[in-house]
Tab-separated table of C-alpha atoms in Angstrom:
chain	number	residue	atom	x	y	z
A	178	UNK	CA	-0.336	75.726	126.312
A	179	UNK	CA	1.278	73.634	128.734
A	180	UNK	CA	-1.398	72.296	131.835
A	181	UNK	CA	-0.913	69.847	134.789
A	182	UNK	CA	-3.032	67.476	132.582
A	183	UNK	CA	-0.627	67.840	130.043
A	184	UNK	CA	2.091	65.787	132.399
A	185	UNK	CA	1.898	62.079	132.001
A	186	UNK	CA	1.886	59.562	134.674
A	187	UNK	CA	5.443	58.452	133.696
A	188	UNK	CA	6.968	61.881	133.941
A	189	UNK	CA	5.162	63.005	137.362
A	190	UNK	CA	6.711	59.673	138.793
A	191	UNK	CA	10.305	60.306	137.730
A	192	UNK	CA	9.819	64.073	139.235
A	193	UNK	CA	8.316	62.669	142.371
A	194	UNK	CA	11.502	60.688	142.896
A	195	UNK	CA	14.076	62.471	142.129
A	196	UNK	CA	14.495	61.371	139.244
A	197	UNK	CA	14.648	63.859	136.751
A	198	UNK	CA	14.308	67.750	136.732
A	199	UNK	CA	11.795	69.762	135.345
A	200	UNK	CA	11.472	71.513	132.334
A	201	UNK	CA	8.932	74.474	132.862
A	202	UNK	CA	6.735	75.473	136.240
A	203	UNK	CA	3.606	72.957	135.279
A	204	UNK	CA	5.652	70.410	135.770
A	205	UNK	CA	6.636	71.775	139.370
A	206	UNK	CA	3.055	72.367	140.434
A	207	UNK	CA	2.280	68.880	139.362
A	208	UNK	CA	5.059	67.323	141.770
A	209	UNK	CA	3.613	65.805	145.057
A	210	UNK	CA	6.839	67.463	147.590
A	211	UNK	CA	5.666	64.681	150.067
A	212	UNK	CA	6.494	61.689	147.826
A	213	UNK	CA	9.776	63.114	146.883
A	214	UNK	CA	10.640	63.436	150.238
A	215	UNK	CA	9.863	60.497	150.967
A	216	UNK	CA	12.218	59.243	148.349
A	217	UNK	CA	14.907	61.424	149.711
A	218	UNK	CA	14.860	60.425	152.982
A	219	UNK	CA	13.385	56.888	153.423
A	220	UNK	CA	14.652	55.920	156.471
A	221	UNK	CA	13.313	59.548	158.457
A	222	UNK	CA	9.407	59.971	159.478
A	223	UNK	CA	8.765	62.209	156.821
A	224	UNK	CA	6.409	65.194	158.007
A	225	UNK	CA	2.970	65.289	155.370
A	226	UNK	CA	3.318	68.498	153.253
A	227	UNK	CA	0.060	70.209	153.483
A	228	UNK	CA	-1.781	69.686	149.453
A	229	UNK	CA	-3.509	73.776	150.740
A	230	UNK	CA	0.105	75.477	150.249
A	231	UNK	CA	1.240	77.628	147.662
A	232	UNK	CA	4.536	76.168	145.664
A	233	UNK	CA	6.611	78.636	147.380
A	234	UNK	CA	5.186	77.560	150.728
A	235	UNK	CA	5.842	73.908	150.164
A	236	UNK	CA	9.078	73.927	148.693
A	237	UNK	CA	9.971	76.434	152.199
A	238	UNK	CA	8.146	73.722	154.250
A	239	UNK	CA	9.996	71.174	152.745
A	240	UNK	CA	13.264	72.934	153.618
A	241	UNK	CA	12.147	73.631	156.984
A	242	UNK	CA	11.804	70.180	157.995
A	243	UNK	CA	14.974	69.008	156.340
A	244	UNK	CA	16.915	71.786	158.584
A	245	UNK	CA	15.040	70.357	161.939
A	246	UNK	CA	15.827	66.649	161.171
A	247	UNK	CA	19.272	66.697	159.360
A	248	UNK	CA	20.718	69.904	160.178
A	249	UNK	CA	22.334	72.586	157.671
A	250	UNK	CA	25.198	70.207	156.583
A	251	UNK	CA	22.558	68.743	154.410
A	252	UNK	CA	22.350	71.881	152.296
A	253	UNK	CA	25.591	71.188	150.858
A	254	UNK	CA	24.097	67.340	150.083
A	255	UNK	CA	21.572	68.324	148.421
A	256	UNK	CA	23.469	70.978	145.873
A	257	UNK	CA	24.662	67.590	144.066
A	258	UNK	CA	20.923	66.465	143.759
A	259	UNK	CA	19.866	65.531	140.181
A	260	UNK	CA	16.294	66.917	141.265
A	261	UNK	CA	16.040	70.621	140.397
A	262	UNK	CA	13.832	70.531	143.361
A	263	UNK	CA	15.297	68.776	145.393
A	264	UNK	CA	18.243	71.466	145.219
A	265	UNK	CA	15.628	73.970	146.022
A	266	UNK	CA	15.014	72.729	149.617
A	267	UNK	CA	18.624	73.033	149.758
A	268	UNK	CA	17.980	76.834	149.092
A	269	UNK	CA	15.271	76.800	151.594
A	270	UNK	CA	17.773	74.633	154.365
A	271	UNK	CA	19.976	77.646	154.200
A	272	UNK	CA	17.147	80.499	154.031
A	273	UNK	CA	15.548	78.734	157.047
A	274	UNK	CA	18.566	78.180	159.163
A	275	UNK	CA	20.521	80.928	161.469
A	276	UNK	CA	23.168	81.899	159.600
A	277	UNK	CA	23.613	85.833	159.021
A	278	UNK	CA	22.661	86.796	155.769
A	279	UNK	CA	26.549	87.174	154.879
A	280	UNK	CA	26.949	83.335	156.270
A	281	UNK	CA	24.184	82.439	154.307
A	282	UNK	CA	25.095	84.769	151.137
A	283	UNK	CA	28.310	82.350	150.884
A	284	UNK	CA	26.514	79.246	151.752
A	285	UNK	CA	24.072	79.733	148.194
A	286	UNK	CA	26.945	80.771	146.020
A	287	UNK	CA	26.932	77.103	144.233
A	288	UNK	CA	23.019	77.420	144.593
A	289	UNK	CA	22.952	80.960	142.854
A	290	UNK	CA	24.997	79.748	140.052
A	291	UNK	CA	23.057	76.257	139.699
A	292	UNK	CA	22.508	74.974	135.706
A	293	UNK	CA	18.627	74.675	136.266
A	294	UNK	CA	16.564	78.336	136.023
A	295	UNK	CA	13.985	77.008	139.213
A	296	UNK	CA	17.345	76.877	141.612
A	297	UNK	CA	18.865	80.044	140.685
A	298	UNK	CA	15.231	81.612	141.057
A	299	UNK	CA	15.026	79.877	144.554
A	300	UNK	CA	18.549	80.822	145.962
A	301	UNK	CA	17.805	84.573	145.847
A	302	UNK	CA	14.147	84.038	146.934
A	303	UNK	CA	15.309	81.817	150.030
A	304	UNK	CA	17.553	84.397	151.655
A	305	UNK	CA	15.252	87.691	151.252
A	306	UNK	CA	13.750	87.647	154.424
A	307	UNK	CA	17.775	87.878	155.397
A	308	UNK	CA	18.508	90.344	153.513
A	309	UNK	CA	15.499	92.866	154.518
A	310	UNK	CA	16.650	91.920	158.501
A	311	UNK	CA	20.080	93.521	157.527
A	312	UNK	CA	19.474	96.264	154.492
A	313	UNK	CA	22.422	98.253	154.776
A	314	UNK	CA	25.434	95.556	155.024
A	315	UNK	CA	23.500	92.743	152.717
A	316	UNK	CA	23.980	95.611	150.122
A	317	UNK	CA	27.368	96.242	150.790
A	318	UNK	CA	28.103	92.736	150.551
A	319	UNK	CA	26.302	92.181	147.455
A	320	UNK	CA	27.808	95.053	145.278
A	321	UNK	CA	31.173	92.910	144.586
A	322	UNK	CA	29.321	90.078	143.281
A	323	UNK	CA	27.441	92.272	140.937
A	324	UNK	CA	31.463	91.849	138.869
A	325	UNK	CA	31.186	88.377	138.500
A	326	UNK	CA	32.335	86.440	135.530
A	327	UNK	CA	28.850	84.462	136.061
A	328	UNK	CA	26.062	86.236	134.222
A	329	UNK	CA	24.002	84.010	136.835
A	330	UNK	CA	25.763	85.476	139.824
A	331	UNK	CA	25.075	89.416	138.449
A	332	UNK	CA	21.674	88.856	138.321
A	333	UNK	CA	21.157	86.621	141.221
A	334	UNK	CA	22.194	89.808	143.500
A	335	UNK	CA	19.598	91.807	141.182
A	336	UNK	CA	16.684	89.624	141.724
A	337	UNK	CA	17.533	89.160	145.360
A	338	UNK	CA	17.467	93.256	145.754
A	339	UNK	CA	14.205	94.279	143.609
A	340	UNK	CA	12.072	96.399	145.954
A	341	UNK	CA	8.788	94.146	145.038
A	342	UNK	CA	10.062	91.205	143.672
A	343	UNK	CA	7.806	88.437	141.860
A	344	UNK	CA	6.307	86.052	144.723
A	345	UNK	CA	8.509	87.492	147.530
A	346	UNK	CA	7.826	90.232	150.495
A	347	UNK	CA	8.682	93.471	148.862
A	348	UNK	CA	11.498	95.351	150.571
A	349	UNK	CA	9.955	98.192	151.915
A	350	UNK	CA	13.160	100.441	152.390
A	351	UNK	CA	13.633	100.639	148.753
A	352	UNK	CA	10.299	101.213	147.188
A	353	UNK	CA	10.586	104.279	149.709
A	354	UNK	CA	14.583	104.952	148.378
A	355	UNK	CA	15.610	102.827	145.740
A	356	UNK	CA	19.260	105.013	145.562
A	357	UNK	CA	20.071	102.881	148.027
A	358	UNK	CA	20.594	99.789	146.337
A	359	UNK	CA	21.881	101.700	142.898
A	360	UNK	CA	25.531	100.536	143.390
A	361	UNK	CA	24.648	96.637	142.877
A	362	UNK	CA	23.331	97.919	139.208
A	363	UNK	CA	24.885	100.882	138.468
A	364	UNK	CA	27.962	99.147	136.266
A	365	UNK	CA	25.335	97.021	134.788
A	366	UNK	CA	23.778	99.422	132.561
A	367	UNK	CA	25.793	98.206	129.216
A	368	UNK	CA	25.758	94.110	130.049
A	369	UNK	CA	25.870	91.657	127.508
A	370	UNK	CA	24.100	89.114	128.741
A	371	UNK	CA	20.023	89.390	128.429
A	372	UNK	CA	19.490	87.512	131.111
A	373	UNK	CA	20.983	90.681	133.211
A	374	UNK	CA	20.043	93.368	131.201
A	375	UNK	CA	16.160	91.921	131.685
A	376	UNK	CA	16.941	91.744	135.525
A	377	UNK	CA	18.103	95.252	135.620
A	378	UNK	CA	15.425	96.865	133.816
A	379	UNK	CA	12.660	94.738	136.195
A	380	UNK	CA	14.374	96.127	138.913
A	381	UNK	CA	14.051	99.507	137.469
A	382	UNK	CA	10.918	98.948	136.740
A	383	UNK	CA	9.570	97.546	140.126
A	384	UNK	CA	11.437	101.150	141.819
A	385	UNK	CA	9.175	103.296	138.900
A	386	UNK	CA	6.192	102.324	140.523
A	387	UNK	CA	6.899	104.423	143.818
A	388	UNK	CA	9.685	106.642	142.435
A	389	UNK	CA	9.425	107.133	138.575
A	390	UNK	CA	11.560	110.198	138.383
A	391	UNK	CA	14.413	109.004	139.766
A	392	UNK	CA	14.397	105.988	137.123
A	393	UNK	CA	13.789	108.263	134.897
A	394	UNK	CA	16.759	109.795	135.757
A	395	UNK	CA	18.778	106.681	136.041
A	396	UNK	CA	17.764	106.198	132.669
A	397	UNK	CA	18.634	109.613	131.071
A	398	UNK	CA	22.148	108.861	132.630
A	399	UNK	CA	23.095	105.346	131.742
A	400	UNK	CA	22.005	106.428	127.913
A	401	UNK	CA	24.741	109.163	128.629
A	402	UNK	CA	27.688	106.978	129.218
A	403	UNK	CA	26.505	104.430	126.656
A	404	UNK	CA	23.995	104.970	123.291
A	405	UNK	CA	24.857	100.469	122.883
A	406	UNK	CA	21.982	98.061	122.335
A	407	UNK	CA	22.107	97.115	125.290
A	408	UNK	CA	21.546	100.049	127.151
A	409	UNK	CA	18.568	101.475	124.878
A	410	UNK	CA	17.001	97.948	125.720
A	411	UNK	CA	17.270	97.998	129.501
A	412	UNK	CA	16.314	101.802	129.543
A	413	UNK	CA	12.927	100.938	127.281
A	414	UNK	CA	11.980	98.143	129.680
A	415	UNK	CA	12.715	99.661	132.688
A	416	UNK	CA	10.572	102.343	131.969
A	417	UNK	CA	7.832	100.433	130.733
A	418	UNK	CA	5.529	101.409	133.377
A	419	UNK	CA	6.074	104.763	133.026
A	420	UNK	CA	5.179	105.257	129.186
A	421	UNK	CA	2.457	102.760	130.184
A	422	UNK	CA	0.735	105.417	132.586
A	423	UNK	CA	1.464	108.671	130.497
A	424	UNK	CA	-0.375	107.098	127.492
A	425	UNK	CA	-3.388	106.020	129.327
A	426	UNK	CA	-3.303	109.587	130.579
């Protein structure tokens, strides 16, 4: 098992400026944010991160000061980064800054198809807030991306959708209606990529908690236009939840 103790000296200094990206989250909870912005921006007064924050609060705080002292241009600066985190406050520059959500849905595109898993997972997570401010059109928006080429693209607009969501604010509206977002998914049912099909069947998942026979329904009729692997895998995860209750009861 990996632990912060686990991370040499060596390593944590290479992360801490820039130097490197990391490989798995213990190495990202053993990063000091201050000292790497620091090493960003040398020349600027660098605000202290507060050590009391969460991850997700520090990387945001991080972004938040880069937006008041160098201004959203610097989100496209920092998507050339060879920090994985670094790249993140470039997430968090455009989640912070007062775009629309559509302005800011084709601001992360590069973001949202970025090589390193911690990016991708921060460009969705960055512009949620945005999203939940403008429901109706963000989904709209989002359903044409869901045809990408880019397996990372599909389930960027997937993750960035889920009604609760892993270390985000749940979206309310669709823990109450899921149907609502259905289009971004609905053509994902048979996807060959598992990175998708795992994001699909989380989502489905996450909208069983509050509305289990309507996934249940989803389920019953993706398995009708398709009997693949695929399918039978998303359809057996996404109802995980489910089976989990009825055998307990």
């Amino acid at each position: 098992m990996k632990t912060l103790a686990s991370v040499s000296e060596e390593r944590k200094r290479k992360l801490n400026h820039g130097e490197v990206e990391t490989a798995h989250l213990v190495e990202a909870l053993a990063m000091d944010l201050s000292i790497l912005l620091n090493a960003m921006y040398p020349d600027e007064d660098v605000q202290e991160i507060p050590k009391d924050l969460g991850i997700v609060k520090r990387v945001q705080f991080a972004g938040e000061w880069i937006y008041r002292t160098l201004g959203l241009s610097e989100a496209k600066v920092l998507q050339n980064h060879p920090s994985d985190t670094a790249r993140a406050f470039g997430c968090c520059v455009i989640g912070c800054s007062d775009l629309c959500f559509e302005e800011s849905l084709e601001a992360m595109m590069l973001y949202a198809d970025d090589p390193h898993f911690s990016v991708r997972e921060w460009a969705w997570l960055a512009i949620r807030q945005k999203l939940a401010k403008e429901l109706d059109k963000g989904i709209s928006l989002l359903k044409a991306f869901s045809k990408s080429d880019s397996e990372n693209i599909r389930r960027f607009v997937v993750e960035l959708t889920r009604p609760r969501g892993v270390w985000c604010m749940h979206l309310n509206e669709l823990k109450k209606d899921p149907s609502l977002a259905f289009g971004i998914f609905e053509d994902l049912y048979n996807d060959p990529s598992r990175y998708v099909q795992n994001s699909v069947a989380n989502w489905l998942n996450d909208a069983s908690k509050s509305k289990p026979d309507w996934v249940i329904g989803v389920c019953e009729d993706f398995l009708e236009k398709s009997t693949s692997s695929e399918t039978k895998y998303i359809c057996k995860r996404a109802q995980r939840s489910i089976n989990k209750k009825n055998s307990v009861s």
